[in-house]
mmCIF file of C-alpha atoms in Angstrom:
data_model
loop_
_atom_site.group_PDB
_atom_site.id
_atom_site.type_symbol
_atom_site.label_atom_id
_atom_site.label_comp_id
_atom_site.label_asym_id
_atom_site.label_seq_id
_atom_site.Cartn_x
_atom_site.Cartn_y
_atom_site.Cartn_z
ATOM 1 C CA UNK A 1 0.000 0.000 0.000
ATOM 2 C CA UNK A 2 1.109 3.457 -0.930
ATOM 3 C CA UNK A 3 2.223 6.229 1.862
ATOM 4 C CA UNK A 4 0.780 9.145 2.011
ATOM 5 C CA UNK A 5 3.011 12.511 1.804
ATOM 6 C CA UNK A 6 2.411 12.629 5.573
ATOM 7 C CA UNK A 7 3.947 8.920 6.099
ATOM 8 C CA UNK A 8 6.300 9.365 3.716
ATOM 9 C CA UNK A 9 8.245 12.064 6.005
ATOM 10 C CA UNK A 10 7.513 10.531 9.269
ATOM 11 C CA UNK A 11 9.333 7.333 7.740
ATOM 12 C CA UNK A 12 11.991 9.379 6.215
ATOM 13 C CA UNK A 13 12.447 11.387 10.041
ATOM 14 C CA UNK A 14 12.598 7.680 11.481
ATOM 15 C CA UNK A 15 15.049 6.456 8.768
ATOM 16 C CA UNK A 16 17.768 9.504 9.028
ATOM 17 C CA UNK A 17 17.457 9.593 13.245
ATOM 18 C CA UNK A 18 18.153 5.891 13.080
ATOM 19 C CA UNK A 19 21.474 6.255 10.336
ATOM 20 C CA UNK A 20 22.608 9.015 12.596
ATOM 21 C CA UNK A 21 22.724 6.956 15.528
ATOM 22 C CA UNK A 22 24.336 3.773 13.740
ATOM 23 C CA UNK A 23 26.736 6.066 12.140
ATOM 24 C CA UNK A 24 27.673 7.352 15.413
ATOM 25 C CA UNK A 25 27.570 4.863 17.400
ATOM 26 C CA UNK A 26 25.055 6.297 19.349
ATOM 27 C CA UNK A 27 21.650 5.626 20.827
ATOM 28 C CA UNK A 28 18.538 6.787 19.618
ATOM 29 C CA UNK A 29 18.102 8.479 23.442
ATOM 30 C CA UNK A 30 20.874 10.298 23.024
ATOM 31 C CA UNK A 31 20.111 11.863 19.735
ATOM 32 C CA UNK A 32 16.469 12.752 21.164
ATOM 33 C CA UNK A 33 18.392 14.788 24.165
ATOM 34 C CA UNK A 34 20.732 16.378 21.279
ATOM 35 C CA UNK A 35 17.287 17.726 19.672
ATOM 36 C CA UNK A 36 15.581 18.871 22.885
ATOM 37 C CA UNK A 37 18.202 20.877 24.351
ATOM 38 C CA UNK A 38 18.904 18.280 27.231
ATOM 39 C CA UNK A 39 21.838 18.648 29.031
ATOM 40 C CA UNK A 40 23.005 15.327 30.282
ATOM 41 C CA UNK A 41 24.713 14.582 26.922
ATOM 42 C CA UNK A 42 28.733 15.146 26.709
ATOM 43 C CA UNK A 43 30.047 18.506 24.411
ATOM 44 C CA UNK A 44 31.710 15.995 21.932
ATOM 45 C CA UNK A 45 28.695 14.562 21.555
ATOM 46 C CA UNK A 46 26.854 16.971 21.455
ATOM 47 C CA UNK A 47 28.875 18.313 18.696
ATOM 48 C CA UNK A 48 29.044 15.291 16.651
ATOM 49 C CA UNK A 49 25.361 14.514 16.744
ATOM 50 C CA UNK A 50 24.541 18.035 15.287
ATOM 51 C CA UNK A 51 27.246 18.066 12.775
ATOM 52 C CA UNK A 52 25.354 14.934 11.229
ATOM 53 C CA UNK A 53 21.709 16.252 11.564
ATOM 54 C CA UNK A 54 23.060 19.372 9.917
ATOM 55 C CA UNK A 55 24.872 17.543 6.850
ATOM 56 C CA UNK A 56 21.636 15.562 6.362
ATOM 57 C CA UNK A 57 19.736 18.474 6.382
ATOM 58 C CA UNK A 58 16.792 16.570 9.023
ATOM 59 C CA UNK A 59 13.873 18.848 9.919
ATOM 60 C CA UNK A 60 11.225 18.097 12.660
ATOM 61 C CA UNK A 61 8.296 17.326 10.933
ATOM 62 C CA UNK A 62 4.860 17.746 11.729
ATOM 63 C CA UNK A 63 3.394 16.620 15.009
ATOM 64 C CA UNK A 64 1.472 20.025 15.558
ATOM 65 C CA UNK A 65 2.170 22.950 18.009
ATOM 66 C CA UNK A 66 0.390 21.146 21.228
ATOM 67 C CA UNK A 67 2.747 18.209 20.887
ATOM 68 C CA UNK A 68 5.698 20.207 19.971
ATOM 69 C CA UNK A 69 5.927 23.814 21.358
ATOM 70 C CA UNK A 70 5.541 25.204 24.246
ATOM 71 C CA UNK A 71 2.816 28.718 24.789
ATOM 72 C CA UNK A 72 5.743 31.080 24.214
ATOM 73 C CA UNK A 73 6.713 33.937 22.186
ATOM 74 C CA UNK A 74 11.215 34.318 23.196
ATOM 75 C CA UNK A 75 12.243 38.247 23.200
ATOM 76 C CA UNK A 76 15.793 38.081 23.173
ATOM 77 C CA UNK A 77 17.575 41.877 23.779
ATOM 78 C CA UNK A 78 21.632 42.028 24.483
ATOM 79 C CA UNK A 79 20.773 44.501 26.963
ATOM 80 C CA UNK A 80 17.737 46.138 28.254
ATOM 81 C CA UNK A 81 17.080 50.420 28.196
ATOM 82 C CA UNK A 82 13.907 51.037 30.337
ATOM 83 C CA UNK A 83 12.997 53.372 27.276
ATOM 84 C CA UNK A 84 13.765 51.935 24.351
ATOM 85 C CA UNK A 85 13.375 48.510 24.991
ATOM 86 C CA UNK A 86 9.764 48.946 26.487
ATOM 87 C CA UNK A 87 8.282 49.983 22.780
ATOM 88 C CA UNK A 88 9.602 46.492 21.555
ATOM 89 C CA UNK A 89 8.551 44.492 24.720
ATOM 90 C CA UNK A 90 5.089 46.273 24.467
ATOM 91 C CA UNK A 91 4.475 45.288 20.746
ATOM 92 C CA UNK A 92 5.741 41.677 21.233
ATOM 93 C CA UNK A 93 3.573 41.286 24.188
ATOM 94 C CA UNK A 94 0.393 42.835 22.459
ATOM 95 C CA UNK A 95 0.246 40.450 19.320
ATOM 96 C CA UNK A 96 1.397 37.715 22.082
ATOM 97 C CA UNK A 97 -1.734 38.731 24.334
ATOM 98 C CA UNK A 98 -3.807 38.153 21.378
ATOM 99 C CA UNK A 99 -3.017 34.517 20.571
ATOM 100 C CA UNK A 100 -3.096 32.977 23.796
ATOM 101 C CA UNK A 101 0.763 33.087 24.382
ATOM 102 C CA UNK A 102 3.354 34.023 26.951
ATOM 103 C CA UNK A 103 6.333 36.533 26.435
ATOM 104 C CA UNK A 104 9.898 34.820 27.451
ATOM 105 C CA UNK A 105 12.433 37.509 28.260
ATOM 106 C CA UNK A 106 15.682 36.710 27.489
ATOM 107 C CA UNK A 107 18.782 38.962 28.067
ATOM 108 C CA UNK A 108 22.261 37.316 26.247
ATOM 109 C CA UNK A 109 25.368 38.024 23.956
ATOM 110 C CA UNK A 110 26.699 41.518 22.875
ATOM 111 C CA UNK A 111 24.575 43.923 20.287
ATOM 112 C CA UNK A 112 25.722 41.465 17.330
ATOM 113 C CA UNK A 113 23.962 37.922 18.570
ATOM 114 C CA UNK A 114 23.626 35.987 21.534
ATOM 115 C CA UNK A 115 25.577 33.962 23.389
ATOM 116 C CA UNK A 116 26.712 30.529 21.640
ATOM 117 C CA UNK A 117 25.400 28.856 24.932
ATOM 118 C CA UNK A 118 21.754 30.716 24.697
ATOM 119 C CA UNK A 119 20.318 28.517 21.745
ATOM 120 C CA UNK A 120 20.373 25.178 24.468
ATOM 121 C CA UNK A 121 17.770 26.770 26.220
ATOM 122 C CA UNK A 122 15.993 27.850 23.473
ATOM 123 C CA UNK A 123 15.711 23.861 22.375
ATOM 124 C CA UNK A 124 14.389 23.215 25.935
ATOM 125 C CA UNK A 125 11.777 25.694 26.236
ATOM 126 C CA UNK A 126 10.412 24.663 22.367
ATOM 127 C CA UNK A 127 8.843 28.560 22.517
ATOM 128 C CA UNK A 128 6.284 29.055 19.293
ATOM 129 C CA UNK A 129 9.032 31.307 17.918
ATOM 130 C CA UNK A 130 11.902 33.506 18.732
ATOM 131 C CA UNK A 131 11.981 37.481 18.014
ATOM 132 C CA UNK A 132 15.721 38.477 18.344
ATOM 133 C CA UNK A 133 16.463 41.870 18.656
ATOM 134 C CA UNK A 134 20.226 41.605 17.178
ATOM 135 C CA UNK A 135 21.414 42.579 13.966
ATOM 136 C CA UNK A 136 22.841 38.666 12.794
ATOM 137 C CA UNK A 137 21.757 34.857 14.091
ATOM 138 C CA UNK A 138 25.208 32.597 13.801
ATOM 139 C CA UNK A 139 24.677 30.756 10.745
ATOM 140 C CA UNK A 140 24.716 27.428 13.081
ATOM 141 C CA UNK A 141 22.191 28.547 15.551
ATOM 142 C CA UNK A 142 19.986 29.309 12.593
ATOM 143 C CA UNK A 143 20.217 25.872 11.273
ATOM 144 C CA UNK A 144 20.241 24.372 14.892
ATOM 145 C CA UNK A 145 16.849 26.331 15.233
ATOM 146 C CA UNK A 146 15.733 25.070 12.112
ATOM 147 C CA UNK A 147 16.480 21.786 12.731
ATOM 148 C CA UNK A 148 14.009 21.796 15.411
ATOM 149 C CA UNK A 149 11.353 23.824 13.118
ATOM 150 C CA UNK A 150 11.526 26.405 16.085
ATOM 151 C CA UNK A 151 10.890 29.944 13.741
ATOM 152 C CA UNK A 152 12.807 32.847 14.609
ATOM 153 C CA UNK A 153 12.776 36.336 13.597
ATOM 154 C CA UNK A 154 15.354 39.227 13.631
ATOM 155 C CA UNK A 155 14.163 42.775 14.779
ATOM 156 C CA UNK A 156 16.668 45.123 12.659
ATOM 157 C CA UNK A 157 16.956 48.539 13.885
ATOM 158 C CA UNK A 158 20.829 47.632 14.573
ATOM 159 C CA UNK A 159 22.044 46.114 11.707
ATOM 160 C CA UNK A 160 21.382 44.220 8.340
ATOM 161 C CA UNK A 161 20.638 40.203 8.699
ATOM 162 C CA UNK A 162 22.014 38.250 5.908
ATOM 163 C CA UNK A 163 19.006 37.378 3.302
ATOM 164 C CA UNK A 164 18.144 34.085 4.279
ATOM 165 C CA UNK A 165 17.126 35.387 7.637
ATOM 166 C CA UNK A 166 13.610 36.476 8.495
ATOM 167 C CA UNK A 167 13.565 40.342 9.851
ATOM 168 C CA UNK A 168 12.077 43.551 10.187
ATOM 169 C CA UNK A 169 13.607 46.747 9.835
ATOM 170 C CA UNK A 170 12.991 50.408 9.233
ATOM 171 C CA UNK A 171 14.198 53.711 7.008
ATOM 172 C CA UNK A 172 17.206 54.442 8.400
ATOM 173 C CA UNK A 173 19.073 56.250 5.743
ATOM 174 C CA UNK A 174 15.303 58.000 5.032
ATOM 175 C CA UNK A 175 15.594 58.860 8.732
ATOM 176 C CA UNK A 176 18.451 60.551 8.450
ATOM 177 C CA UNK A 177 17.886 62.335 5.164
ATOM 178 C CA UNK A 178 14.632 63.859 6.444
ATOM 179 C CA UNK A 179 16.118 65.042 9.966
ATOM 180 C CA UNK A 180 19.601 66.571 7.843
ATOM 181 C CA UNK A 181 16.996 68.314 5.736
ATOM 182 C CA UNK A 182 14.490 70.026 8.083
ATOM 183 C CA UNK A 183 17.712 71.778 9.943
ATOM 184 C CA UNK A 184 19.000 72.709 6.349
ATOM 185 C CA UNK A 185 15.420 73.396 5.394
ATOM 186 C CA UNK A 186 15.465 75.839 8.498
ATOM 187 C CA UNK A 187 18.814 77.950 7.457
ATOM 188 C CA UNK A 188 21.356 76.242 9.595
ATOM 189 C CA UNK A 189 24.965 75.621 7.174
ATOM 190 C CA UNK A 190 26.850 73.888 10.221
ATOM 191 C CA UNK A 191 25.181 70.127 10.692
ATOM 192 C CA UNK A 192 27.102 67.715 13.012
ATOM 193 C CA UNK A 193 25.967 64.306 13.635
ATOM 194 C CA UNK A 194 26.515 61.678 16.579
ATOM 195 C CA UNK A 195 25.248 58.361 15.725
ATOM 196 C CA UNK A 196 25.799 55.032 16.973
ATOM 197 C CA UNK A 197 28.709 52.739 16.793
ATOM 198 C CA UNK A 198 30.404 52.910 14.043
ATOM 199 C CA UNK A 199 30.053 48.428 13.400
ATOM 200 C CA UNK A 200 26.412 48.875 12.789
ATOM 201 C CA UNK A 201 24.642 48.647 9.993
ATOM 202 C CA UNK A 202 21.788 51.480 11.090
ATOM 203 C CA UNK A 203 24.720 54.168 12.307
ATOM 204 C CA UNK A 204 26.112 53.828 9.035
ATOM 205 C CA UNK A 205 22.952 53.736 6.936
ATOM 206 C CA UNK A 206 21.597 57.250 9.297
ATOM 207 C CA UNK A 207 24.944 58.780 8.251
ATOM 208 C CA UNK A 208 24.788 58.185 4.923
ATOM 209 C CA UNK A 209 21.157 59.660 5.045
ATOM 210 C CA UNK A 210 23.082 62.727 6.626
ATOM 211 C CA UNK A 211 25.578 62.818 4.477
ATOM 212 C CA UNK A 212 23.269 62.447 0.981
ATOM 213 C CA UNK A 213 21.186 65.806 2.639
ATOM 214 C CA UNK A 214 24.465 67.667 2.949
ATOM 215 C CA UNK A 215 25.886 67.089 -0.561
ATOM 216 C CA UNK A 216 22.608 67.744 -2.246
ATOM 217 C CA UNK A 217 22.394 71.401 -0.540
ATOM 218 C CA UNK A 218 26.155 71.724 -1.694
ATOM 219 C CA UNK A 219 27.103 72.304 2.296
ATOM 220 C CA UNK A 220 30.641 71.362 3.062
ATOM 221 C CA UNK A 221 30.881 68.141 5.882
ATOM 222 C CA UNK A 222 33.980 68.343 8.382
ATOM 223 C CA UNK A 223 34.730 65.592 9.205
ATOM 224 C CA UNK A 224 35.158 66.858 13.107
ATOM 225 C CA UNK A 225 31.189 67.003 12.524
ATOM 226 C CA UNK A 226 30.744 63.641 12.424
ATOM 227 C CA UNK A 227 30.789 61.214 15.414
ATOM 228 C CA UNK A 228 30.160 57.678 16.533
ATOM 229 C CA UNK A 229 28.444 56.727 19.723
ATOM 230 C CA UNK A 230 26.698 54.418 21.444
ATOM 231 C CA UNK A 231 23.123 55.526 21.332
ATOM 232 C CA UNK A 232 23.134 56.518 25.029
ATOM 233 C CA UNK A 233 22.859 59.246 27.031
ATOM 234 C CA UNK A 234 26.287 59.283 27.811
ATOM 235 C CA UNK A 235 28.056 59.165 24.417
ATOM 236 C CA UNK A 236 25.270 61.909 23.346
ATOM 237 C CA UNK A 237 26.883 64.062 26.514
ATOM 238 C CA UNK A 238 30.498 63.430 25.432
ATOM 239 C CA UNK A 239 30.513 64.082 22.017
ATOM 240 C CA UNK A 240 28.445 67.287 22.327
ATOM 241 C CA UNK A 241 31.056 69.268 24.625
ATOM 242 C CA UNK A 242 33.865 68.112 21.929
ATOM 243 C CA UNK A 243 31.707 69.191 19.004
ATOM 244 C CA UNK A 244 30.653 72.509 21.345
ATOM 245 C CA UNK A 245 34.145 73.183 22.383
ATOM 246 C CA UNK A 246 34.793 74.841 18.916
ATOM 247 C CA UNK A 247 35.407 78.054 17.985
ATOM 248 C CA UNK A 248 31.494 80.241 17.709
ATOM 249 C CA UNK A 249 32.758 80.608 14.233
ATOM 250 C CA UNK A 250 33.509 76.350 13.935
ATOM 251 C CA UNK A 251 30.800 75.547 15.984
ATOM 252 C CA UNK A 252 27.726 73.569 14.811
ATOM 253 C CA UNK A 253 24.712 75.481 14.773
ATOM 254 C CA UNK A 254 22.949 72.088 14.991
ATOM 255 C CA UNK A 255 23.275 68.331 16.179
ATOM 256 C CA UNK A 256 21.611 65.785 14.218
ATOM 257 C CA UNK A 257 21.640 62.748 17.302
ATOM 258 C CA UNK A 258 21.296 59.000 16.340
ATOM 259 C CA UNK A 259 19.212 58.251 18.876
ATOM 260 C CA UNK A 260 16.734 60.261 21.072
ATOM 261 C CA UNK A 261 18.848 59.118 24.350
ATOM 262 C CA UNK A 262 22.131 60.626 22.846
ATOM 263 C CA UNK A 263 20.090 63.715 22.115
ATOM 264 C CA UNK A 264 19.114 63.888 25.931
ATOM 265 C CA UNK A 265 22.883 64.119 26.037
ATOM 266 C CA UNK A 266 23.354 66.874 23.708
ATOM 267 C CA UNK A 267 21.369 68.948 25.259
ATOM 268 C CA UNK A 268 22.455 68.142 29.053
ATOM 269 C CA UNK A 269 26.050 69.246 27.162
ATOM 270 C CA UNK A 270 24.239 72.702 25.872
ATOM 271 C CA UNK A 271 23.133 73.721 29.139
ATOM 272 C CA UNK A 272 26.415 73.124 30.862
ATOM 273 C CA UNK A 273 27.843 75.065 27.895
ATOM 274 C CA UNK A 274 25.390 78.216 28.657
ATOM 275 C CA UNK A 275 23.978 77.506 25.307
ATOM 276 C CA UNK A 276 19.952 78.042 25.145
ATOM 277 C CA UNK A 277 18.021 75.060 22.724
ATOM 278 C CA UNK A 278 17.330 76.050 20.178
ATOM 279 C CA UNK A 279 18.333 79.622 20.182
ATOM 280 C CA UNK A 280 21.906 78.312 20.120
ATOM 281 C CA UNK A 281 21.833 75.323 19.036
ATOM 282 C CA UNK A 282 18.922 72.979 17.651
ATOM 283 C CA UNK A 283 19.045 69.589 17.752
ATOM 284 C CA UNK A 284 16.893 66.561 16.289
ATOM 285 C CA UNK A 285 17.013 62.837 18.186
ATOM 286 C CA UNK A 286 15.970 59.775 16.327
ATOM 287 C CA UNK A 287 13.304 56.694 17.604
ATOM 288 C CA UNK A 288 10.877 59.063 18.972
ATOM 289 C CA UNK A 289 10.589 57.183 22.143
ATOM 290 C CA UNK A 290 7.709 59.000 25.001
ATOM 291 C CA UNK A 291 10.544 60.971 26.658
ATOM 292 C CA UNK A 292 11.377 62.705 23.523
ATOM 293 C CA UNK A 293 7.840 64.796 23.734
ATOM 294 C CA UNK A 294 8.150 65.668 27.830
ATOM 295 C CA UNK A 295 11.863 66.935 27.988
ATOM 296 C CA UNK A 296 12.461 70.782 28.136
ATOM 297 C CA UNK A 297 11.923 72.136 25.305
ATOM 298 C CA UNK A 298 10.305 68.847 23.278
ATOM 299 C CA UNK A 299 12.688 67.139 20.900
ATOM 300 C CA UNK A 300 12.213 67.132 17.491
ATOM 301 C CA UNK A 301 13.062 63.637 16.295
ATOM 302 C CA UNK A 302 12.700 60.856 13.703
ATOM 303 C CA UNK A 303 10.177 58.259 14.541
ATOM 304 C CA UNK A 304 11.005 54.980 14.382
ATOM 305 C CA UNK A 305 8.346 52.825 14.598
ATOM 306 C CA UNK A 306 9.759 50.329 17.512
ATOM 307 C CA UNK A 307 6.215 49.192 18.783
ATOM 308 C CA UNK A 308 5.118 48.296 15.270
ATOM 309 C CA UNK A 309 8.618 46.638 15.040
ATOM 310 C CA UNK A 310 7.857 44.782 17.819
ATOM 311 C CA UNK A 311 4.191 43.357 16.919
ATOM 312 C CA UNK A 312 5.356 42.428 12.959
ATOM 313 C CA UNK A 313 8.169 40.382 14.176
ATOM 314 C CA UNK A 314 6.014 38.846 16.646
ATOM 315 C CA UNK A 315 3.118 38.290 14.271
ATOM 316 C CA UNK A 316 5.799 37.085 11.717
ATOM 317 C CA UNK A 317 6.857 34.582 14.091
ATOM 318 C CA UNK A 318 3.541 33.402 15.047
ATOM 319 C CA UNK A 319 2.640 32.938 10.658
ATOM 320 C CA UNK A 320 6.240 30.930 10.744
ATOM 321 C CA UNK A 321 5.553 28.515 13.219
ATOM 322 C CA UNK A 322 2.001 27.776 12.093
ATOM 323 C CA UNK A 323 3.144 26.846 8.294
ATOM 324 C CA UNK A 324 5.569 24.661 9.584
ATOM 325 C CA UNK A 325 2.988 22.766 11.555
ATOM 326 C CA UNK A 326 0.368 22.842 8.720
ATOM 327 C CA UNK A 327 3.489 21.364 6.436
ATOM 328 C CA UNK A 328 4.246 17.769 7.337
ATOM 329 C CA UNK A 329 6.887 17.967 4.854
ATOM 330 C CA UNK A 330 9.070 20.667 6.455
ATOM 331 C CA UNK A 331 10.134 23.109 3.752
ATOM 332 C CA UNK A 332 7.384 25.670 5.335
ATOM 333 C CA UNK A 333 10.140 28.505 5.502
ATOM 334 C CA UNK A 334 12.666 26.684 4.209
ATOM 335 C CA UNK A 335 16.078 29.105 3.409
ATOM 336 C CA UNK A 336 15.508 28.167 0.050
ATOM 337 C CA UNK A 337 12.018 29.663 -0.239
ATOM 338 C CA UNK A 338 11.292 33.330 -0.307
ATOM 339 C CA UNK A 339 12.003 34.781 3.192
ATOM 340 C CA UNK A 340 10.149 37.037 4.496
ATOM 341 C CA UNK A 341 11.528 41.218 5.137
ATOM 342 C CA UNK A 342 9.485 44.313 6.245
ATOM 343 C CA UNK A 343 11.032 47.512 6.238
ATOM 344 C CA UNK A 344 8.352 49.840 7.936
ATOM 345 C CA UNK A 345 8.368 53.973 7.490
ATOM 346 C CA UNK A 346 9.990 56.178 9.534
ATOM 347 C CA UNK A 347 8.466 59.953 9.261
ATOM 348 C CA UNK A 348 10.162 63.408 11.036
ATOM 349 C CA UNK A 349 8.440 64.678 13.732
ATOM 350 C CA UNK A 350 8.452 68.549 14.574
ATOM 351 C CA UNK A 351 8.674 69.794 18.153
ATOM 352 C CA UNK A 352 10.437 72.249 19.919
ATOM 353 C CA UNK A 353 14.266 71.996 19.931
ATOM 354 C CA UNK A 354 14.919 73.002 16.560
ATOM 355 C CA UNK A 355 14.808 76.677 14.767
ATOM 356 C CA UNK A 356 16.453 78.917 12.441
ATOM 357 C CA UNK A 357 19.843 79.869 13.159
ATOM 358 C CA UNK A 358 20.549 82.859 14.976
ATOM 359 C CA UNK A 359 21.545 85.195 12.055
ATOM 360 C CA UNK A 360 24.432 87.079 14.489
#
């Protein structure tokens, strides 16, 4: 009698576990801990056993979310800002809310991925999917993850996953065209710029935005003007009393700021400089985070729509996990397939920290 599709796979899953564990020398047990994260199995192992289920290419098929995943949604942050991180959390949390689902916290690695030793746990808790707020997945972790049909989706306002990788993003370099051009728009010759370190994909893509204002106005860029941060309050603060150090005739009339924390540290820098915002000096932040519209005077900044961020990826996550369930085959979101990207908007918003220059 003739399998079905369905059969088919399940007798192919059966067939490659049980070659891996002949070829290995291994017992069927211990590949079963290998998939589920377990940690009574030796490194070498360990090591061996996913080498082979990643040369065979072996998928978990089917078996539905009930019998394979956990309630979860994973949010997975290098670090966590009270501010910024909030508008992620909150959109995550709101499309989790709707479908019945817990949010997993997760703080690990540096701003480039998590830690090597974070993707165990990952396997153990089996969460619905993963929302990593990083800008790159090791290319091992992603195939460990999709070994285990366990979806996972980059949030990428800091950096540029490669294209195989699932991920929303946002307007960066329209981000910082739009805030170079409103100061220009409003008179002021002498731009400076602060952005973000200087290894990430959205510093470097807000810069060029800056940079692609500044050359179409024909205004001249010194290099002094432009500066890499680290999106807080602190490199904001630093920067600004180098950049405000200058000569009144050197002096940047303006600061465009990468982030709105690092404007918070501009203008902490104006005050202690005796400088009045934006008499002196104006200055435009970038996220648009609740703060930004309660500081003295209210900070015009770029919005970046981190709350939306958080509920696509989420959402995206969610639409992942439940073709792979519906697809007893296992190439629902297979690398080879079309993988999904959303770059959403980013728009200017107008307050009160920015004006026309003061013509003495």
């Amino acid at each position: 009698m003739k399998l079905d599709a369905a059969a088919d796979a399940a007798v192919d899953r059966r067939v490659t576990l049980a070659a891996i564990s002949e070829d290995l020398g291994v017992s069927l047990s211990t590949i079963s801990k290998v998939l589920n994260g377990r940690a009574d199995v030796s490194a070498a192992t360990r090591e061996r056993v996913e080498h082979e289920l990643q040369e065979r290419g072996y998928v978990r098929r089917g078996g539905g979310r009930s019998e394979t995943r956990a309630d979860l949604l994973e949010l997975v942050f290098h670090e966590l800002d009270e501010i910024w991180s909030m508008e992620l959390i909150g959109g995550v949390e709101q499309v989790a809310k709707e479908q019945g689902l817990s949010v997993v916290l997760t703080v690990s690695g540096d701003r480039h991925a998590p830690d090597p030793d974070w993707v165990e746990g990952v396997i153990r808790r089996r969460p619905v999917g993963v929302v990593l707020v990083f800008s790159e997945l090791a290319p091992e972790h992603r195939e460990r993850l999709r070994a285990r049909a366990i979806p996972f989706v980059i949030v990428d306002p800091a950096g540029d996953p490669t294209p195989e990788v699932p991920s929303v993003g946002s307007a960066n370099w329209s981000g910082g065209l739009a805030a170079t051009r409103h100061l220009i728009e409003l008179g002021h010759r002498r731009i400076a710029t602060i952005t973000g370190p200087d290894d990430m994909m959205c510093s470097l893509a807000r810069v060029d935005g800056y940079r692609s204002a500044m050359n179409s106005a024909g205004l001249p860029i010194d290099p002094a003007w432009i500066r890499f941060g680290d999106f807080h309050v602190t490199g904001g603060r630093n920067h600004a009393r180098d950049l405000l150090a200058l000569p009144a005739g050197e002096r940047p009339t303006a600061i465009f700021a990468g982030s709105d924390l690092q404007a918070l540290g501009v203008m902490d820098a104006a005050r202690a400089a005796g400088l009045a915002i934006p008499g002196d000096l104006s200055i435009v932040g970038y996220d648009d985070v609740p703060i930004s519209r309660w500081v003295t005077p209210p900070l015009t900044t770029v919005h970046q729509p981190l709350r939306r961020m958080g509920e696509e990826a989420a959402r995206l996550a969610i639409r992942l996990a439940a073709e792979a369930d519906a697809d007893p085959t296992g190439t629902a979101g297979s690398p080879t397939g079309t993988t999904p990207r959303m770059d959403l908007a980013t728009s200017l918003v107008v307050r009160e920290s920015t004006a026309p220059p003061d013509p003495a």
